[in-house]
GROMACS .gro file of C-alpha atoms in nm:
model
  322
    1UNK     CA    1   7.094 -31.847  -4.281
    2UNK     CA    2   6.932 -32.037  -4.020
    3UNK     CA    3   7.051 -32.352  -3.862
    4UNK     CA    4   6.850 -32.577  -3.773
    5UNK     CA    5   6.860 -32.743  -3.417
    6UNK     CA    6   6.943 -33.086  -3.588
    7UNK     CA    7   7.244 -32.942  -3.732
    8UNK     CA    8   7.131 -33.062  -4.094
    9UNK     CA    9   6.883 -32.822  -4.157
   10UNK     CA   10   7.010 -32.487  -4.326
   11UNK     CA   11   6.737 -32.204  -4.465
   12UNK     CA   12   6.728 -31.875  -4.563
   13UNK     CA   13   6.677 -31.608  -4.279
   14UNK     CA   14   6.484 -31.369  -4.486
   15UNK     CA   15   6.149 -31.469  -4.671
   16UNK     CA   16   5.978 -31.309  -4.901
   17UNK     CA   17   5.602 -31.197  -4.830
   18UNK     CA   18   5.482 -31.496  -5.005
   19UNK     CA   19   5.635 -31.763  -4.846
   20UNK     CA   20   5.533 -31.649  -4.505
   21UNK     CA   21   5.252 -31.923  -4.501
   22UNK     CA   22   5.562 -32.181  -4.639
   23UNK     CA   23   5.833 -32.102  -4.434
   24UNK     CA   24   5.607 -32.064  -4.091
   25UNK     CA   25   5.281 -32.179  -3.964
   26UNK     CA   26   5.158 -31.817  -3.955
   27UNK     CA   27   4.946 -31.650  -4.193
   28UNK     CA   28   5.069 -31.317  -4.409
   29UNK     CA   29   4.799 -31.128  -4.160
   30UNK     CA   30   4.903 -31.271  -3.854
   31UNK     CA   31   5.301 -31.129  -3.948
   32UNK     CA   32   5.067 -30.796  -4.051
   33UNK     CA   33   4.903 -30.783  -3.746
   34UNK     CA   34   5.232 -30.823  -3.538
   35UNK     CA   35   5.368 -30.562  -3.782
   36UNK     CA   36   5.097 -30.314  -3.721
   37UNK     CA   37   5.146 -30.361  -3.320
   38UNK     CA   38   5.529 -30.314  -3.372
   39UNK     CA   39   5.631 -30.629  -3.238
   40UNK     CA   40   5.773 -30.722  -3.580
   41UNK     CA   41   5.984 -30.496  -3.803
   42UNK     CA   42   6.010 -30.551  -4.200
   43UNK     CA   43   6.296 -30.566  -4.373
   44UNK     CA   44   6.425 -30.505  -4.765
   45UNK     CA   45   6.677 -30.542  -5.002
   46UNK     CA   46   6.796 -30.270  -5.133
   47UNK     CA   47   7.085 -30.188  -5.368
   48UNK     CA   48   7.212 -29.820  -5.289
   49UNK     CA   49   7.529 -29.646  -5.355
   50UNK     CA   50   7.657 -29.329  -5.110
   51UNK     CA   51   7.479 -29.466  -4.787
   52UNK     CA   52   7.587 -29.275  -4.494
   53UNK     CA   53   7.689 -29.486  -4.166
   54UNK     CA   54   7.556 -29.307  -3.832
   55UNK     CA   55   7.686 -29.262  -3.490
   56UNK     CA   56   7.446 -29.088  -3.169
   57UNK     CA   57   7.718 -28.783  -3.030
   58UNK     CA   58   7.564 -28.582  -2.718
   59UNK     CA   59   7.234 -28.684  -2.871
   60UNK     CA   60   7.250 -28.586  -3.231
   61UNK     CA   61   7.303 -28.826  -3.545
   62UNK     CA   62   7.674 -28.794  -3.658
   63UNK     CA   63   7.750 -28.914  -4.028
   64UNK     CA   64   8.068 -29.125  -4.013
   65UNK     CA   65   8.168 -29.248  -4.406
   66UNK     CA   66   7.960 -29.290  -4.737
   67UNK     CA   67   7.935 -29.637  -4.885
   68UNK     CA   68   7.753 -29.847  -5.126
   69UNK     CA   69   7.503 -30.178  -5.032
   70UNK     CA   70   7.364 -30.434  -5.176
   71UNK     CA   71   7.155 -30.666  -4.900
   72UNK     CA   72   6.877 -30.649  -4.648
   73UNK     CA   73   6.818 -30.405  -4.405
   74UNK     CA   74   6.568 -30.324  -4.151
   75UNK     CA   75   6.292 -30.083  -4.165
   76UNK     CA   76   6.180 -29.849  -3.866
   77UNK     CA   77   5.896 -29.960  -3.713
   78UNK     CA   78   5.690 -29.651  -3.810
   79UNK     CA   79   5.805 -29.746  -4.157
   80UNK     CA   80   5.692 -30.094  -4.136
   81UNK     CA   81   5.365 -30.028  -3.963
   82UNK     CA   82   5.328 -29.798  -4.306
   83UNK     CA   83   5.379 -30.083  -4.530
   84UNK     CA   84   5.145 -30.313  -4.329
   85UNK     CA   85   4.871 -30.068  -4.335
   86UNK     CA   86   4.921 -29.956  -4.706
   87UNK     CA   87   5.097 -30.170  -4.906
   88UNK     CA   88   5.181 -29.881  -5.085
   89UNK     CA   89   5.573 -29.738  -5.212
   90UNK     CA   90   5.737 -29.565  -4.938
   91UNK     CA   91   5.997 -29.256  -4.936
   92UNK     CA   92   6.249 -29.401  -4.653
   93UNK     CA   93   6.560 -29.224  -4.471
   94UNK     CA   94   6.699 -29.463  -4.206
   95UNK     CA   95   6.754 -29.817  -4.309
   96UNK     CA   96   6.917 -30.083  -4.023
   97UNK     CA   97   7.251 -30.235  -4.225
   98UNK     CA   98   7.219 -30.650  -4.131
   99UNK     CA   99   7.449 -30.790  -4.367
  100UNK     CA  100   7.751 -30.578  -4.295
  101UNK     CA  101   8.024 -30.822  -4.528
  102UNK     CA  102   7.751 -30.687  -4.854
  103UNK     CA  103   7.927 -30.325  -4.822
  104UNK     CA  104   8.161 -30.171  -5.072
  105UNK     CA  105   8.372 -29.836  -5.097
  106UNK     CA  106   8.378 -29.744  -4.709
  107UNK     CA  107   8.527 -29.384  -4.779
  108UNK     CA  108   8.547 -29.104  -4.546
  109UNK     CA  109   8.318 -28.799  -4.628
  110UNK     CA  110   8.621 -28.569  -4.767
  111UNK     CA  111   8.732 -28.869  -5.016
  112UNK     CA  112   8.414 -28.841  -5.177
  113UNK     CA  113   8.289 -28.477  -5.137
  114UNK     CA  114   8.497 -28.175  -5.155
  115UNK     CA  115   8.503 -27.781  -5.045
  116UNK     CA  116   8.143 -27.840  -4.789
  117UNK     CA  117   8.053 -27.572  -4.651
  118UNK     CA  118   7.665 -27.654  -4.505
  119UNK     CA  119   7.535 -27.983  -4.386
  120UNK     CA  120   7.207 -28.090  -4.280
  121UNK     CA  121   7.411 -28.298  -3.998
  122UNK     CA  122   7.743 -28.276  -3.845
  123UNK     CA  123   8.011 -28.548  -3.997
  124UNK     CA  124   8.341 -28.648  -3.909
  125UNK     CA  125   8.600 -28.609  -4.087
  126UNK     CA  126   8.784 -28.976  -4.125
  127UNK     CA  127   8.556 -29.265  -4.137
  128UNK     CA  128   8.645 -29.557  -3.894
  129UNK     CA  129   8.699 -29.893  -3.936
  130UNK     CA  130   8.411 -30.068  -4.103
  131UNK     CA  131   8.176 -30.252  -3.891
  132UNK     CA  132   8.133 -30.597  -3.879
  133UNK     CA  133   7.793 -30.537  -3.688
  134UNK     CA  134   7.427 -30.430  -3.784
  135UNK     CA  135   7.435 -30.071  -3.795
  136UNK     CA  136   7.192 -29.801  -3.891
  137UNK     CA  137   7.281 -29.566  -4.189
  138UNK     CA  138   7.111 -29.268  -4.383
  139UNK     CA  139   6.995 -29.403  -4.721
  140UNK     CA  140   7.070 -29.134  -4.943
  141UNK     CA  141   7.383 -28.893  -4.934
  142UNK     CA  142   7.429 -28.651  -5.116
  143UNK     CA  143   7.556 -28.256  -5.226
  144UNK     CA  144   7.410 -27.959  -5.344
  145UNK     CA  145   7.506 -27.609  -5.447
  146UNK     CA  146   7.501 -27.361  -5.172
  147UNK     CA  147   7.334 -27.030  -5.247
  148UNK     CA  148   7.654 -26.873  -5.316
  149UNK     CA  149   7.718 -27.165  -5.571
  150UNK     CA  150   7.365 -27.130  -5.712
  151UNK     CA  151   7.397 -26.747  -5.767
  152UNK     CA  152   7.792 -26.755  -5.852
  153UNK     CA  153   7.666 -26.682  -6.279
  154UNK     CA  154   7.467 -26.368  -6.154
  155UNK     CA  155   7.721 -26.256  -5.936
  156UNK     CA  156   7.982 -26.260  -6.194
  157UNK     CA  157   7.720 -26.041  -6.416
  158UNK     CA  158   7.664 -25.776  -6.160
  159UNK     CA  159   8.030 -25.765  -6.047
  160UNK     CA  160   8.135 -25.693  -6.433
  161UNK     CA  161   7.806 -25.445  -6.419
  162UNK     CA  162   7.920 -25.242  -6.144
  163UNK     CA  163   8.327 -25.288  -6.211
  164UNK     CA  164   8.430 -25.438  -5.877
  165UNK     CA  165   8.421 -25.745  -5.689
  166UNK     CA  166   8.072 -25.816  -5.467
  167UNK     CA  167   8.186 -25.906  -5.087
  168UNK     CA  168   7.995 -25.991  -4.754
  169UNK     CA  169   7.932 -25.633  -4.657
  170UNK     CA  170   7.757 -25.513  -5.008
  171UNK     CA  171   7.531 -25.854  -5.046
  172UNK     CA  172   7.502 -25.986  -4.684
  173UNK     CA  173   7.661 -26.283  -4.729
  174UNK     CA  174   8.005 -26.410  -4.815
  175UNK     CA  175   8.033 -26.459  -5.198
  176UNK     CA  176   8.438 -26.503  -5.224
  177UNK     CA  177   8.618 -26.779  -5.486
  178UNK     CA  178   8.530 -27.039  -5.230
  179UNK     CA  179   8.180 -27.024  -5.142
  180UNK     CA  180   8.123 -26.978  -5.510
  181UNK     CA  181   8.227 -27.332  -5.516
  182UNK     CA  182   8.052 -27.459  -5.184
  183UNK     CA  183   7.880 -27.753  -5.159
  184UNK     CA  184   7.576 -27.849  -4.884
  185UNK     CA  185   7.598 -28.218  -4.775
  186UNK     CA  186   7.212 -28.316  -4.746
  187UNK     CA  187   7.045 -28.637  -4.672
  188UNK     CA  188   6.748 -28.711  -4.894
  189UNK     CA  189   6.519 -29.007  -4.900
  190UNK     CA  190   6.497 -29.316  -5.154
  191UNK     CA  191   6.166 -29.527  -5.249
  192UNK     CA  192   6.138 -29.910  -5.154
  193UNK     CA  193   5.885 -30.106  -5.296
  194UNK     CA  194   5.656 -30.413  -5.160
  195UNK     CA  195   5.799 -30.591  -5.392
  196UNK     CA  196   6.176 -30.561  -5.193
  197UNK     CA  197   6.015 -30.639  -4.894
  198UNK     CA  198   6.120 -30.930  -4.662
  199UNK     CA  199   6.033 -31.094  -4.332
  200UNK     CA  200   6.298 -31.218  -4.061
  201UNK     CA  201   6.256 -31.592  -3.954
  202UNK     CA  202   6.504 -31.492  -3.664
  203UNK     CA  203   6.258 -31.183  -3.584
  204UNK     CA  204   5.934 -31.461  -3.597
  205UNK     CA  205   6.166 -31.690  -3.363
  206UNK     CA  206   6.285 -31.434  -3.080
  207UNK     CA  207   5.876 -31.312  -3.040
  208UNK     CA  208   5.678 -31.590  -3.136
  209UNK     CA  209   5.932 -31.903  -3.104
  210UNK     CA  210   6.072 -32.142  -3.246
  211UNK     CA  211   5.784 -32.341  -3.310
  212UNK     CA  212   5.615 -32.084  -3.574
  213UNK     CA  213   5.904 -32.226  -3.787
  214UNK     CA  214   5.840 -32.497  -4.023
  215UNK     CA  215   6.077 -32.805  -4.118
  216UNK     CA  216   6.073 -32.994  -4.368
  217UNK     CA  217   6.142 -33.343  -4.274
  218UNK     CA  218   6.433 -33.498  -4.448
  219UNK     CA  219   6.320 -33.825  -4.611
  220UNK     CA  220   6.600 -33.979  -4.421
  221UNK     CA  221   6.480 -33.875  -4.133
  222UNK     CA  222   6.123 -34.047  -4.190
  223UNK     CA  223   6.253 -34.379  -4.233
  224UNK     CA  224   6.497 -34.254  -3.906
  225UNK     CA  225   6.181 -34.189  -3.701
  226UNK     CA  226   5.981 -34.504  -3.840
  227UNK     CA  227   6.237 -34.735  -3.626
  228UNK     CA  228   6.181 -34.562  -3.338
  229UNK     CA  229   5.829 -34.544  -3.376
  230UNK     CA  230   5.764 -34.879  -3.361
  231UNK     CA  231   5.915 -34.854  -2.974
  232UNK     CA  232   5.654 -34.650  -2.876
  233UNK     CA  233   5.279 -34.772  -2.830
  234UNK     CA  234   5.063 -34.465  -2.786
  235UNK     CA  235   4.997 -34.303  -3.089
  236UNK     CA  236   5.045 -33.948  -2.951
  237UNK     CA  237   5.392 -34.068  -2.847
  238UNK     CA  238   5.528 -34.125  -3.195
  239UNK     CA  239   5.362 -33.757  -3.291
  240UNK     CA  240   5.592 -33.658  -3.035
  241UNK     CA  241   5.896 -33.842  -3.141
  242UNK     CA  242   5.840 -33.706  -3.505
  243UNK     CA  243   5.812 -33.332  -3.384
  244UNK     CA  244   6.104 -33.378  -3.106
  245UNK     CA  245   6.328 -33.580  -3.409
  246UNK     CA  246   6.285 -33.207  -3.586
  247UNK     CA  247   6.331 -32.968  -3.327
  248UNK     CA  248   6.520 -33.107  -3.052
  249UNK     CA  249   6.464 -33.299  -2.731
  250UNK     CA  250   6.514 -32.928  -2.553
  251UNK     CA  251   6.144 -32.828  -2.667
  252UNK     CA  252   5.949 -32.694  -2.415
  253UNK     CA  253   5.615 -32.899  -2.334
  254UNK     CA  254   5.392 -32.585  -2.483
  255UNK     CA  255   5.573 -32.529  -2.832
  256UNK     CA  256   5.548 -32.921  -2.871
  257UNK     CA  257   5.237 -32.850  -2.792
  258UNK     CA  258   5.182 -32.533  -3.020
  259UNK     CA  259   5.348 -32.772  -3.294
  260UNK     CA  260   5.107 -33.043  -3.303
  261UNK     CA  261   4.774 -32.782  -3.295
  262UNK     CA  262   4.958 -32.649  -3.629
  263UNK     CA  263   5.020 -32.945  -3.781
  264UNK     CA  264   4.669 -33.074  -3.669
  265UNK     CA  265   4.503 -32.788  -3.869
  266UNK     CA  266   4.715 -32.918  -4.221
  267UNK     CA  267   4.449 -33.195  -4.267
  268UNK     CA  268   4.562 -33.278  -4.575
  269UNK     CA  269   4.946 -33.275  -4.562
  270UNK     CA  270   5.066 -33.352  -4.189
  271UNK     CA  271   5.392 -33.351  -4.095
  272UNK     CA  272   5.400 -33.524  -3.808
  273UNK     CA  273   5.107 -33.710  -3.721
  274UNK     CA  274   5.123 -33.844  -4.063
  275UNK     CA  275   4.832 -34.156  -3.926
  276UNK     CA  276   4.581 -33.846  -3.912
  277UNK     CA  277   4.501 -33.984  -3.529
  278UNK     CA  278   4.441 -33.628  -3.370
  279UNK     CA  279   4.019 -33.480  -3.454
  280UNK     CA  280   4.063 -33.192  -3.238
  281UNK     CA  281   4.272 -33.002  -3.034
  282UNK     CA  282   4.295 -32.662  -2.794
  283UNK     CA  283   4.518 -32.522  -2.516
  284UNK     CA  284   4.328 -32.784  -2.274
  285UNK     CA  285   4.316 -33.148  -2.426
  286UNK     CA  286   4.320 -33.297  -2.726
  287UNK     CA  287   4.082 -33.585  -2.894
  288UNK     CA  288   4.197 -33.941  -3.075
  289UNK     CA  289   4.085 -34.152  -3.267
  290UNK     CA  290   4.233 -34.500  -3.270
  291UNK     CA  291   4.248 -34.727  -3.617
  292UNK     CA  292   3.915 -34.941  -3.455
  293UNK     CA  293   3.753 -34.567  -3.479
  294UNK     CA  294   3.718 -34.491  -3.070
  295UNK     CA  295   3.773 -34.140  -2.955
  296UNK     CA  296   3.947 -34.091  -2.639
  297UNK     CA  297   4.140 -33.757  -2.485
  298UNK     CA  298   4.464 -33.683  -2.349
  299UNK     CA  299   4.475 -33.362  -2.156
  300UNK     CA  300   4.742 -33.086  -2.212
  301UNK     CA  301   4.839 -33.190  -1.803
  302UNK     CA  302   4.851 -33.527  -1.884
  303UNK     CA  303   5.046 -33.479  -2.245
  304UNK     CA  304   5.329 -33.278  -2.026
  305UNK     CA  305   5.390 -33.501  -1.763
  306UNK     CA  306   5.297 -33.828  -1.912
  307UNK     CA  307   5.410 -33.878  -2.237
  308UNK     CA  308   5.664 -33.599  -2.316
  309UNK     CA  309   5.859 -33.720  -2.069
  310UNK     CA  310   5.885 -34.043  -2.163
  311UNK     CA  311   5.969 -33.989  -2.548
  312UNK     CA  312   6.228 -33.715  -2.398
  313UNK     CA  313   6.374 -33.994  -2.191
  314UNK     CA  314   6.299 -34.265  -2.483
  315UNK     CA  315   6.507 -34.049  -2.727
  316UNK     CA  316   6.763 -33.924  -2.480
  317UNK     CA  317   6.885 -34.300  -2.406
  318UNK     CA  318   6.864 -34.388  -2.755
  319UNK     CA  319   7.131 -34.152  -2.833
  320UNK     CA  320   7.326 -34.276  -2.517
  321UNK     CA  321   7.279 -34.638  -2.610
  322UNK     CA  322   7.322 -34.581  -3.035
   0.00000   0.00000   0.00000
């Protein structure tokens, strides 16, 4: 969940494909664009049993414990890009673990598979404590029969065939009781569908800010703002004072900015300048018009160090004084 900087505001972290263009002021293909640049990573839900945790040893992957998970993960970036491009089922390997407290049966590899004798990758052999971190994992455990195992039925036939026991020396490789019983821990691959994917809010915040994020505004919070509104004069200063009420008086002058070219392009369903005063506006100035219908322009220099200081200042003693 993500908490919103007015400390009333709670919403889901990860979004579904579709509500990209509900949750944030972005379109589905600017996310895919971002995606297909790797500056953004997909996740998915996924509900897996006999995971396997990793750890990087001199290198090399190390398997650490098989569990189950149900929750989101992160994809590789490869792997996203995949999905961007495609749309298509993918066979994945690696999945990032986010929501750590989702994880049943942590078990060591030996509580859960018995008498290995191969393994794609090294393992240990006592799992450690469970994480309480995001941690990448293998998406698939699981064993197979060596070649000894798979052969043990022919063996047997040619050993009661020829009236003694086979050994290393007559077949080239060792065939005793145990090996007939080996086991070869292998990692294999599972399918997630578009349908599973999701999109980080976080992710959208940390490379795009926090202004990409939309709020609903609380309907006590409109007749909150209203009062305060009618303190201020300009009409670009109460656009201000609605978007600041929302995000915070911290907002830097070009995501306030950023915030009110957004909500200037929702002609039909503003959220903060809810008089429909702004016509037009771009990383330079932007154009008025007042309720007589007379256009006039406030430049981006002027908007910084003109009137978001003052409803800064305006809101900052109200607090103070209230």
């Amino acid at each position: 969940m993500i908490q919103g900087q007015r400390g009333n505001e709670v919403q889901r972290r990860f979004i579904r494909l579709d509500e990209i263009e509900q949750k944030t002021t972005m379109t589905k293909g600017d996310v895919f664009a971002a995606v297909e640049e790797k500056r953004l990573s997909l996740c998915a839900y996924v509900d897996l049993n006999e995971l396997g945790s990793l750890v990087m040893r001199d290198k090399k992957m190390v398997i650490r414990s098989v569990f189950n998970y149900q929750g989101l993960t992160r994809l590789t970036p490869d792997l996203s890009h995949q999905f961007a491009v495609l749309m298509q089922p993918q066979q994945v390997k690696l999945l990032h673990i986010l929501e750590p407290q989702n994880i049943t049966a942590w078990r060591s590899i030996s509580e859960v598979y018995h008498n290995i004798k191969q393994c794609d990758y090294a393992y240990s052999e006592k799992a450690p404590n469970q994480p309480d971190v995001a941690f990448w994992a293998f998406a698939a455990i699981r064993v197979k029969p060596t070649a000894a195992n798979s052969l043990s039925p022919l063996l047997s036939v040619l050993e009661n065939a020829c009236g003694k026991a086979l050994n290393k020396e007559t077949i080239g490789f060792d065939v005793g009781p145990e090996m007939r019983q080996a086991q070869r821990l292998s990692v294999e691959h599972v399918t997630v569908l578009p349908e599973q994917l999701r999109v980080d809010l976080k992710e959208i915040i940390d490379v795009f800010g926090e202004a990409k994020i939309r709020r609903t505004l609380p309907e006590a919070e409109v007749s909150d703002s209203v009062s305060v509104d009618i303190l201020l004069s300009h009409p670009i200063e109460k656009v201000v004072c609605r978007i600041l009420q929302v995000y915070g008086t911290e907002l830097k002058a070009p995501n306030v900015w950023d915030v009110m070219r957004e909500d200037a392009r929702n002609e039909l369903s503003r959220q903060f300048d809810i008089d429909g005063y702004i016509e037009e506006i771009n990383n330079e100035r932007l154009i008025w018009m007042d309720d007589s219908g007379r256009e006039s322009q406030v430049t981006y220099a002027s908007f910084r160090q003109k009137y978001l200081v003052k409803v800064k200042k305006h809101l900052k003693e109200r607090v103070v004084t209230g």
